[in-house]
Amino acid sequence: MTSTPIVGDDSVSWERPNRGPAGEGATVTPFERYRHGDPTAAIGVADAYVAACYRLALTLLDDPAAAEAATRDGLQVALELAPAFDPERDDERRWVIGFVRRKAMERARIDANRRPWPGQGRSLNRTGLEPDAARRLHGLTPADAAAAVARLQPNQAVAVWRAFAQGQRPDQIAAAVGAPVAAVRERLRQGLQDIQDQLGAPHEVAQ
Amino acid sequence: MNHDEARDLLAEYALELVTSDERRGIEGHAESCDICGLEARLYVQAAAALPIAALAGARADIDAAAYDRIRDAVAGRAMAHGAPRPRSAHTRRSGAPHQSGAALPPAPAREHGLRSLLRRPPSEPEPDDDFSLDIFADTTPLTEAEEALWGLERAWGDDARSPAKSRPGAVRDVMPDVVMPHPPLPRETAGWPLAVATLPRTAPAKGSRFRLGRPEPPDPEEGSDIAFPGAWPLPEEASPVATVPEAATEPPVAPPPPRGSRFRLGRARRDADGDEGSDIAFPGAWPLPEEAPSVAAVPDAVTEPPAAPPPARGSRFRLGRARRDADGDEGSDIAFPGVEPVSADASPVTVVPEAVTESPPAPKGSRFRLGRAPRDTADDEGSDIAFPETAPLEAAAAVAASGLAPLPLSAILESPIHETEDVPLTGSPKGRRIRLWQRDRPPEESTDILFPDLPLDAGVAVVVRTPPASPLADARPGAASASRPWARIRRGRSGPATAAKPVIPSEEPESDGLADLLGIDLAADADLSGSIAARTHEEIAPAAEQALEDESPRLDRLEASQAASAQSAGEPSEEPSDWSAAEESGQPGRAALDTGRRPPTPGDPFAFLDELMFEDDFSGPAHLDGEGEVEGERRTPPGPSTRRRGLVRGHRPSGGHGEFDGDDDYGMEPGADAFGVSPSLGEESLELSEIGPGRRRFLNRIRDEATAELVTAIPEFRGDRALDDAIHLAVAPTIVSVPGVTSPMPGTVLPRYDRSSDSDDDDDDGDRDRDRDREEHTRRQQDEEEDEEVEDSGGWRLWAILFSLVAFGALGALGYTFYQLKQTREEANVLEAKVQSFAVQIGLRGDNFVGVAYMLPSYGSGILILDGIPTLPEKREYVVWAEGTEGVKNMRSFQSAAPSRTYVDLPRMPVGFRRIFVTEEVRSTSGARAKAPTGVELTSGFPPVR
């Protein structure tokens, strides 16, 4: 598997999305423009997400062709379902990248054992965020998020990244790193807890 | 899922690594457990930062060419589709207003279902995340179809202003947009277009039937009917025809497709455009039970059928999975239109186009066995299909099996080794029935052959089918060969090379066999009274001797077998044969007859017969040459039948001098034969009791006529007892070779002519008359008894038929009942599955009770089911609140129905519905509904995020 750096540089010019429901100082993203009826904004959406999604898919699939296909399919689905996106309840980046990640995970599992995994296709965005949490993520930059991940302990970072990018469950991670399953679960919980601590608890945002 | 289990899986839940069951369990627990709920939201938010962190990567990680390809594919496809369509208010279920962009128009709604299918070019793949099968009202105008869809959505309660809602029972009558659950089709089938059913614009009824076939088949009977069990309400008279898109012609290539795939059943390579055959879509959510094997589409069977000649209409095919199992008992029989011969109870057959097409150009009526030709050679496999207007080809089949050439029919009829009985058939089937005997074979070996209307020179082979061997047959030589199902084909007495005799014009076919046997050319002279009578005993005797010689091999074998059995048993045979009975009754012994010679008994008046029959140089007695007295006694009315009757009368033992003429008691019954005595009815009736009275009369008639002809032809023999016996021996095989008769030996059936009764003693006339009357009376009684037996057996058959009908009817009723029960159960299952598929479940959990709200996906209506909610005191009530974007709204107030389950009918949820909860409120005395919750919140639930 190709080792992909967890935290990259900030050279990517990220067009910051709107920062809140009121749209204070908001910059309309290409995705928002496309969602509201501008088909030419699809080019901007592709420019914004292709590189990141391809890296994510390549991390998961370790196959450039498969990663390219997963990226293409995921982004196409994201644009197809763009009208269903609710900015009040979810984050755009998470929403778009989630499709690519799902496509990559499906392809990885299908290629692995030719058998769909149990929850495949049942839901695309069932795990939604609360409005306050989504509001919290609106102001999160990729650099901040990467920094939060980078500050994890190494074993926690490995577990979290394997679970996120490669779709491995705790038993698979345990088999890969040679640790008990319970320990891997604890690392996952603790890693997510640490990330959340660095980003700020939702109740704090709510207040 | 309990608390510990849920908490262990919270991190995986946030990272979307859990299965659907685990996810439901966690969400259900998190709704009632604040700790887990808070922790889950925390983890979800943390995990949401991970994809954002992934954006902080270097673009250099991706190849420029790949980047351009992805960018072009994504942007190009999105731009080709144009701007997303605005989403209407009633289809927007999240309810969130578009507040992010100040000047932006409302967000467009995504296309789905049939609309997206119709708008999307067929070559482009369908997004595989959310398939739907939309059934709409019409195919021609798209706008009306869309209106129908929108009307359906309105009917389901999304739009309060919809006229459909105001219509009573609108929700029940209108067919919903059938959205298949999420993984309806595998990813490999993403590019396949869905089946589009053309339905009438009216609301269809349950249990309608669909015809799947070509859009415009030339034959209206083409296609397959598929009845969906009650899922879609369609009227029976609608009977719509499903159209199959052209693109659905390519079956899946590689792996066996899972449930829910669509298959094309038909002959591969039949035509170029591939629009033939039937498409059957197996919806993944429907009738197949879970344990049913996946319907693998017979790609092999479809592509492997022989490409050569297409099977004719009416063939039956087995559709199933190729190489599924060894015994091949799986699959379905499909009778193509135009088929009628296959009966309902016919066993299923495999596709045997070879058997149909390779069969020889046999005449109509051939019977074919359809089965797996190369699979095995057992004859018991397959099904017989009888083609109409046919006749048996057993003869041809036997000839083919034996490798012998067929004989002309005339040769068989005239073969000296066969005794034939040719009966033209006038009913159905037309033709003739020929019964064949062989003299050198046991009499059980005979056969009836039904020939269609064949000319006499038609090539026909005769196959003797042996009936079940009787004890008598077993005791005889050749019984082993007689047990074979197929005997040989006889061509003549000296072997297969023996040429058949020339055809005799059948002016009098009933006497041809006998005439031929005796060498008398009956057709040569029409007036038998002159020419035949002129024949002398020198011409007759060799023929009679030849007849005896023909009988001698069999008689010798019988004698030898009897002797052998007697020797082996050490005592006389215990077989209660009629041989000994015949000897005891004074009739000529069978043993004596078997040898062809009578035992030399001192003073035997018949001793000279042996000399007569077996001397090489035979010369008859002098008195046999005389003709005058015969001429004096015979009366010859014109016409053959009258002549025969006259001959018979003329040979009456009582002298025949005319005193019996016109006496119907004697003249009308041929059985009281030419020998003047009743033919030992006691013995004969016992022996012939197994055959019907009609056949027995027929045999008697044949025997009497033949005997009468002989006697008439040789007037010198009249009154000569020895010659009568000789004639009797010559005639007897014709009479006794009856299948099923246990004592068919020559001489035992017919009594010898009692010469003493032919004396001119007038004193004995009275006694003889009384004896004859007595015998005649006895025979009539026997005939009446036989008729009564026939009537009795007819009554028994009637009862048997009635009982069979009643049993059949009861069986049918029972089967119909089971079928109805099964249908009802299936419909219930379908409806239940439908409810589970469409309803949105929102779990609620309180301190002492739990509840589930089942709501329509549009939240237009629903029902709240609460278990264990306690009863409130008076002046207090429960209130269901729903929280939307415009605040909290009072949905319904109710009282607990404890201890039973409480059902609360929920109205439409408010816009932006995001939470439902129950509070305990004080009941207003004025009946006004509370505007805002004031009491304690007992429980709450959250709708799933979409």
Short mmCIF file of N, CA and C in Angstrom, two decimals, chain B residues 454-562:
data_model
loop_
_atom_site.label_atom_id
_atom_site.label_comp_id
_atom_site.label_asym_id
_atom_site.label_seq_id
_atom_site.Cartn_x
_atom_site.Cartn_y
_atom_site.Cartn_z
N LEU B 454 -55.01 -48.14 -45.67
CA LEU B 454 -53.85 -48.49 -46.46
C LEU B 454 -54.29 -49.37 -47.62
N PRO B 455 -53.66 -49.24 -48.73
CA PRO B 455 -53.94 -50.20 -49.82
C PRO B 455 -53.33 -51.54 -49.47
N LEU B 456 -53.78 -52.52 -50.18
CA LEU B 456 -53.33 -53.86 -49.86
C LEU B 456 -51.87 -54.06 -50.22
N ASP B 457 -51.37 -53.30 -51.12
CA ASP B 457 -49.97 -53.46 -51.47
C ASP B 457 -49.06 -52.54 -50.66
N ALA B 458 -49.60 -51.97 -49.63
CA ALA B 458 -48.78 -51.11 -48.79
C ALA B 458 -47.79 -51.96 -48.01
N GLY B 459 -46.64 -51.41 -47.79
CA GLY B 459 -45.63 -52.13 -47.05
C GLY B 459 -45.93 -52.11 -45.57
N VAL B 460 -46.16 -53.24 -45.02
CA VAL B 460 -46.52 -53.29 -43.61
C VAL B 460 -45.77 -54.46 -43.01
N ALA B 461 -45.25 -54.23 -41.89
CA ALA B 461 -44.63 -55.33 -41.16
C ALA B 461 -45.48 -55.63 -39.95
N VAL B 462 -45.51 -56.84 -39.59
CA VAL B 462 -46.36 -57.25 -38.49
C VAL B 462 -45.47 -57.63 -37.32
N VAL B 463 -45.75 -57.07 -36.24
CA VAL B 463 -45.01 -57.38 -35.03
C VAL B 463 -45.96 -58.05 -34.07
N VAL B 464 -45.56 -59.17 -33.62
CA VAL B 464 -46.43 -59.91 -32.71
C VAL B 464 -46.05 -59.53 -31.30
N ARG B 465 -46.96 -58.95 -30.64
CA ARG B 465 -46.72 -58.57 -29.25
C ARG B 465 -47.31 -59.64 -28.37
N THR B 466 -46.52 -60.12 -27.48
CA THR B 466 -46.93 -61.23 -26.67
C THR B 466 -47.65 -60.73 -25.43
N PRO B 467 -48.80 -61.24 -25.18
CA PRO B 467 -49.50 -60.86 -23.95
C PRO B 467 -48.82 -61.55 -22.77
N PRO B 468 -49.19 -61.19 -21.58
CA PRO B 468 -48.63 -61.85 -20.40
C PRO B 468 -48.83 -63.36 -20.48
N ALA B 469 -47.76 -64.05 -20.17
CA ALA B 469 -47.78 -65.49 -20.34
C ALA B 469 -48.73 -66.14 -19.35
N SER B 470 -49.54 -67.02 -19.84
CA SER B 470 -50.46 -67.75 -19.00
C SER B 470 -49.79 -69.03 -18.50
N PRO B 471 -50.34 -69.64 -17.48
CA PRO B 471 -49.74 -70.90 -17.00
C PRO B 471 -49.66 -71.94 -18.09
N LEU B 472 -50.63 -71.94 -18.93
CA LEU B 472 -50.59 -72.92 -20.00
C LEU B 472 -49.46 -72.59 -20.96
N ALA B 473 -49.29 -71.32 -21.21
CA ALA B 473 -48.22 -70.94 -22.12
C ALA B 473 -46.86 -71.25 -21.52
N ASP B 474 -46.77 -71.13 -20.22
CA ASP B 474 -45.49 -71.42 -19.60
C ASP B 474 -45.13 -72.88 -19.72
N ALA B 475 -46.14 -73.70 -19.73
CA ALA B 475 -45.86 -75.12 -19.78
C ALA B 475 -45.48 -75.57 -21.18
N ARG B 476 -45.65 -74.68 -22.12
CA ARG B 476 -45.37 -75.11 -23.48
C ARG B 476 -43.98 -74.69 -23.92
N PRO B 477 -43.48 -75.40 -24.88
CA PRO B 477 -42.20 -74.96 -25.42
C PRO B 477 -42.36 -73.61 -26.09
N GLY B 478 -41.30 -72.89 -26.02
CA GLY B 478 -41.33 -71.56 -26.64
C GLY B 478 -41.93 -70.51 -25.75
N ALA B 479 -42.19 -70.87 -24.50
CA ALA B 479 -42.77 -69.86 -23.60
C ALA B 479 -41.76 -68.77 -23.29
N ALA B 480 -40.49 -69.16 -23.27
CA ALA B 480 -39.49 -68.15 -22.97
C ALA B 480 -39.46 -67.09 -24.06
N SER B 481 -39.48 -67.58 -25.27
CA SER B 481 -39.47 -66.59 -26.35
C SER B 481 -40.77 -65.81 -26.39
N ALA B 482 -41.82 -66.43 -25.92
CA ALA B 482 -43.10 -65.72 -25.94
C ALA B 482 -43.14 -64.60 -24.94
N SER B 483 -42.26 -64.64 -23.95
CA SER B 483 -42.29 -63.58 -22.96
C SER B 483 -41.58 -62.32 -23.43
N ARG B 484 -40.93 -62.40 -24.53
CA ARG B 484 -40.27 -61.19 -25.00
C ARG B 484 -41.31 -60.17 -25.46
N PRO B 485 -41.00 -58.97 -25.24
CA PRO B 485 -42.03 -57.98 -25.61
C PRO B 485 -42.24 -57.91 -27.11
N TRP B 486 -41.21 -58.11 -27.83
CA TRP B 486 -41.37 -58.02 -29.27
C TRP B 486 -40.97 -59.37 -29.86
N ALA B 487 -41.85 -59.94 -30.56
CA ALA B 487 -41.54 -61.20 -31.21
C ALA B 487 -41.04 -60.91 -32.62
N ARG B 488 -40.84 -61.95 -33.31
CA ARG B 488 -40.25 -61.75 -34.63
C ARG B 488 -41.33 -61.44 -35.65
N ILE B 489 -40.83 -61.16 -36.79
CA ILE B 489 -41.74 -60.89 -37.91
C ILE B 489 -41.75 -62.12 -38.78
N ARG B 490 -42.87 -62.65 -38.97
CA ARG B 490 -43.02 -63.87 -39.76
C ARG B 490 -43.21 -63.51 -41.21
N ARG B 491 -42.48 -64.21 -41.98
CA ARG B 491 -42.62 -63.94 -43.40
C ARG B 491 -43.11 -65.16 -44.16
N GLY B 492 -43.09 -66.24 -43.60
CA GLY B 492 -43.53 -67.43 -44.31
C GLY B 492 -43.11 -68.67 -43.54
N ARG B 493 -43.57 -69.75 -43.98
CA ARG B 493 -43.30 -70.95 -43.20
C ARG B 493 -41.86 -71.38 -43.33
N SER B 494 -41.22 -71.03 -44.40
CA SER B 494 -39.86 -71.51 -44.59
C SER B 494 -38.83 -70.42 -44.33
N GLY B 495 -39.17 -69.39 -43.78
CA GLY B 495 -38.16 -68.40 -43.44
C GLY B 495 -38.47 -67.07 -44.08
N PRO B 496 -37.62 -66.11 -43.81
CA PRO B 496 -37.87 -64.77 -44.30
C PRO B 496 -37.85 -64.67 -45.81
N ALA B 497 -37.15 -65.57 -46.47
CA ALA B 497 -37.04 -65.43 -47.90
C ALA B 497 -38.27 -65.93 -48.63
N THR B 498 -39.18 -66.54 -47.90
CA THR B 498 -40.35 -67.09 -48.55
C THR B 498 -41.19 -65.98 -49.15
N ALA B 499 -41.49 -66.17 -50.36
CA ALA B 499 -42.28 -65.14 -51.04
C ALA B 499 -43.73 -65.25 -50.61
N ALA B 500 -44.34 -64.12 -50.62
CA ALA B 500 -45.74 -64.11 -50.24
C ALA B 500 -46.58 -64.61 -51.39
N LYS B 501 -47.70 -65.06 -51.04
CA LYS B 501 -48.61 -65.53 -52.08
C LYS B 501 -49.21 -64.35 -52.82
N PRO B 502 -49.60 -64.58 -54.00
CA PRO B 502 -50.19 -63.47 -54.75
C PRO B 502 -51.49 -63.03 -54.11
N VAL B 503 -51.80 -61.85 -54.45
CA VAL B 503 -52.98 -61.25 -53.85
C VAL B 503 -54.23 -61.87 -54.45
N ILE B 504 -55.11 -62.20 -53.60
CA ILE B 504 -56.39 -62.71 -54.06
C ILE B 504 -57.39 -61.59 -53.97
N PRO B 505 -58.05 -61.35 -55.05
CA PRO B 505 -59.08 -60.30 -54.96
C PRO B 505 -60.07 -60.65 -53.87
N SER B 506 -60.26 -59.71 -53.02
CA SER B 506 -61.04 -60.00 -51.82
C SER B 506 -62.51 -59.77 -52.08
N GLU B 507 -63.07 -60.57 -52.92
CA GLU B 507 -64.50 -60.47 -53.08
C GLU B 507 -65.21 -60.98 -51.85
N GLU B 508 -64.65 -62.03 -51.31
CA GLU B 508 -65.20 -62.55 -50.06
C GLU B 508 -64.07 -62.66 -49.05
N PRO B 509 -63.70 -61.58 -48.50
CA PRO B 509 -62.49 -61.60 -47.67
C PRO B 509 -62.62 -62.48 -46.45
N GLU B 510 -63.82 -62.66 -45.99
CA GLU B 510 -63.93 -63.44 -44.77
C GLU B 510 -63.59 -64.90 -44.97
N SER B 511 -63.56 -65.35 -46.19
CA SER B 511 -63.24 -66.75 -46.40
C SER B 511 -61.94 -66.93 -47.15
N ASP B 512 -61.20 -65.85 -47.37
CA ASP B 512 -59.98 -65.97 -48.15
C ASP B 512 -58.95 -66.84 -47.46
N GLY B 513 -58.81 -66.62 -46.18
CA GLY B 513 -57.78 -67.37 -45.47
C GLY B 513 -58.03 -68.86 -45.57
N LEU B 514 -59.20 -69.24 -45.33
CA LEU B 514 -59.52 -70.67 -45.38
C LEU B 514 -59.42 -71.19 -46.79
N ALA B 515 -59.91 -70.38 -47.71
CA ALA B 515 -59.84 -70.84 -49.08
C ALA B 515 -58.41 -70.99 -49.52
N ASP B 516 -57.62 -70.03 -49.13
CA ASP B 516 -56.23 -70.13 -49.49
C ASP B 516 -55.57 -71.32 -48.82
N LEU B 517 -56.00 -71.53 -47.61
CA LEU B 517 -55.43 -72.66 -46.88
C LEU B 517 -55.70 -73.96 -47.60
N LEU B 518 -56.87 -74.09 -48.09
CA LEU B 518 -57.23 -75.34 -48.74
C LEU B 518 -56.96 -75.31 -50.23
N GLY B 519 -56.44 -74.25 -50.71
CA GLY B 519 -56.11 -74.21 -52.12
C GLY B 519 -57.31 -74.05 -53.01
N ILE B 520 -58.34 -73.52 -52.50
CA ILE B 520 -59.55 -73.35 -53.29
C ILE B 520 -59.62 -71.93 -53.77
N ASP B 521 -59.70 -71.81 -55.03
CA ASP B 521 -59.80 -70.47 -55.60
C ASP B 521 -61.27 -70.10 -55.63
N LEU B 522 -61.67 -69.45 -54.60
CA LEU B 522 -63.08 -69.11 -54.50
C LEU B 522 -63.47 -68.07 -55.52
N ALA B 523 -62.55 -67.26 -55.87
CA ALA B 523 -62.88 -66.20 -56.80
C ALA B 523 -62.94 -66.68 -58.24
N ALA B 524 -62.42 -67.85 -58.45
CA ALA B 524 -62.39 -68.33 -59.83
C ALA B 524 -63.78 -68.65 -60.35
N ASP B 525 -64.61 -69.02 -59.45
CA ASP B 525 -65.94 -69.40 -59.90
C ASP B 525 -66.95 -68.85 -58.92
N ALA B 526 -67.81 -68.06 -59.44
CA ALA B 526 -68.77 -67.45 -58.54
C ALA B 526 -69.79 -68.45 -58.06
N ASP B 527 -70.10 -69.40 -58.88
CA ASP B 527 -71.12 -70.38 -58.50
C ASP B 527 -70.45 -71.56 -57.84
N LEU B 528 -70.40 -71.47 -56.55
CA LEU B 528 -69.73 -72.53 -55.82
C LEU B 528 -70.52 -73.83 -55.87
N SER B 529 -71.79 -73.67 -56.08
CA SER B 529 -72.60 -74.88 -56.05
C SER B 529 -72.21 -75.83 -57.16
N GLY B 530 -71.70 -75.29 -58.26
CA GLY B 530 -71.32 -76.17 -59.34
C GLY B 530 -69.86 -76.53 -59.30
N SER B 531 -69.01 -75.50 -59.34
CA SER B 531 -67.60 -75.78 -59.53
C SER B 531 -66.95 -76.37 -58.29
N ILE B 532 -67.27 -75.82 -57.14
CA ILE B 532 -66.64 -76.34 -55.94
C ILE B 532 -67.14 -77.73 -55.64
N ALA B 533 -68.41 -77.91 -55.91
CA ALA B 533 -68.93 -79.23 -55.65
C ALA B 533 -68.31 -80.27 -56.56
N ALA B 534 -67.79 -79.79 -57.70
CA ALA B 534 -67.20 -80.76 -58.59
C ALA B 534 -65.84 -81.23 -58.14
N ARG B 535 -65.29 -80.62 -57.17
CA ARG B 535 -63.98 -81.04 -56.70
C ARG B 535 -64.10 -82.36 -55.94
N THR B 536 -63.13 -83.08 -56.09
CA THR B 536 -63.16 -84.41 -55.48
C THR B 536 -62.33 -84.41 -54.22
N HIS B 537 -62.40 -85.50 -53.55
CA HIS B 537 -61.65 -85.60 -52.32
C HIS B 537 -60.15 -85.66 -52.58
N GLU B 538 -59.77 -86.04 -53.83
CA GLU B 538 -58.34 -86.03 -54.12
C GLU B 538 -57.79 -84.59 -54.02
N GLU B 539 -58.62 -83.63 -54.33
CA GLU B 539 -58.13 -82.26 -54.23
C GLU B 539 -58.19 -81.73 -52.79
N ILE B 540 -59.11 -82.27 -52.07
CA ILE B 540 -59.29 -81.77 -50.71
C ILE B 540 -58.34 -82.43 -49.74
N ALA B 541 -58.17 -83.71 -49.94
CA ALA B 541 -57.39 -84.45 -48.96
C ALA B 541 -55.97 -83.92 -48.82
N PRO B 542 -55.25 -83.65 -49.90
CA PRO B 542 -53.90 -83.11 -49.68
C PRO B 542 -53.92 -81.80 -48.90
N ALA B 543 -54.90 -81.00 -49.17
CA ALA B 543 -54.96 -79.74 -48.42
C ALA B 543 -55.19 -80.00 -46.95
N ALA B 544 -56.08 -80.92 -46.67
CA ALA B 544 -56.32 -81.25 -45.26
C ALA B 544 -55.09 -81.86 -44.64
N GLU B 545 -54.43 -82.68 -45.39
CA GLU B 545 -53.19 -83.26 -44.87
C GLU B 545 -52.15 -82.18 -44.62
N GLN B 546 -52.11 -81.27 -45.54
CA GLN B 546 -51.15 -80.17 -45.35
C GLN B 546 -51.48 -79.37 -44.10
N ALA B 547 -52.74 -79.19 -43.88
CA ALA B 547 -53.14 -78.47 -42.66
C ALA B 547 -52.68 -79.22 -41.43
N LEU B 548 -52.83 -80.51 -41.48
CA LEU B 548 -52.38 -81.29 -40.33
C LEU B 548 -50.86 -81.22 -40.19
N GLU B 549 -50.20 -81.24 -41.29
CA GLU B 549 -48.75 -81.11 -41.20
C GLU B 549 -48.35 -79.76 -40.61
N ASP B 550 -49.10 -78.78 -40.98
CA ASP B 550 -48.80 -77.48 -40.39
C ASP B 550 -48.99 -77.50 -38.89
N GLU B 551 -49.93 -78.22 -38.46
CA GLU B 551 -50.19 -78.30 -37.04
C GLU B 551 -49.25 -79.25 -36.34
N SER B 552 -48.67 -80.16 -37.07
CA SER B 552 -47.90 -81.22 -36.43
C SER B 552 -46.73 -80.70 -35.60
N PRO B 553 -45.95 -79.69 -36.03
CA PRO B 553 -44.84 -79.29 -35.16
C PRO B 553 -45.33 -78.84 -33.80
N ARG B 554 -46.35 -78.09 -33.81
CA ARG B 554 -46.82 -77.62 -32.50
C ARG B 554 -47.39 -78.77 -31.70
N LEU B 555 -48.08 -79.62 -32.36
CA LEU B 555 -48.66 -80.74 -31.63
C LEU B 555 -47.56 -81.64 -31.08
N ASP B 556 -46.53 -81.79 -31.88
CA ASP B 556 -45.41 -82.60 -31.39
C ASP B 556 -44.77 -81.97 -30.17
N ARG B 557 -44.61 -80.68 -30.22
CA ARG B 557 -44.00 -80.03 -29.06
C ARG B 557 -44.89 -80.16 -27.84
N LEU B 558 -46.13 -79.97 -28.05
CA LEU B 558 -47.03 -80.09 -26.91
C LEU B 558 -47.00 -81.49 -26.34
N GLU B 559 -46.98 -82.48 -27.23
CA GLU B 559 -46.94 -83.86 -26.75
C GLU B 559 -45.65 -84.11 -25.99
N ALA B 560 -44.57 -83.59 -26.55
CA ALA B 560 -43.29 -83.81 -25.88
C ALA B 560 -43.26 -83.13 -24.53
N SER B 561 -43.77 -81.92 -24.48
CA SER B 561 -43.74 -81.22 -23.19
C SER B 561 -44.64 -81.91 -22.19
N GLN B 562 -45.72 -82.42 -22.67
CA GLN B 562 -46.62 -83.12 -21.74
C GLN B 562 -45.96 -84.39 -21.23
#
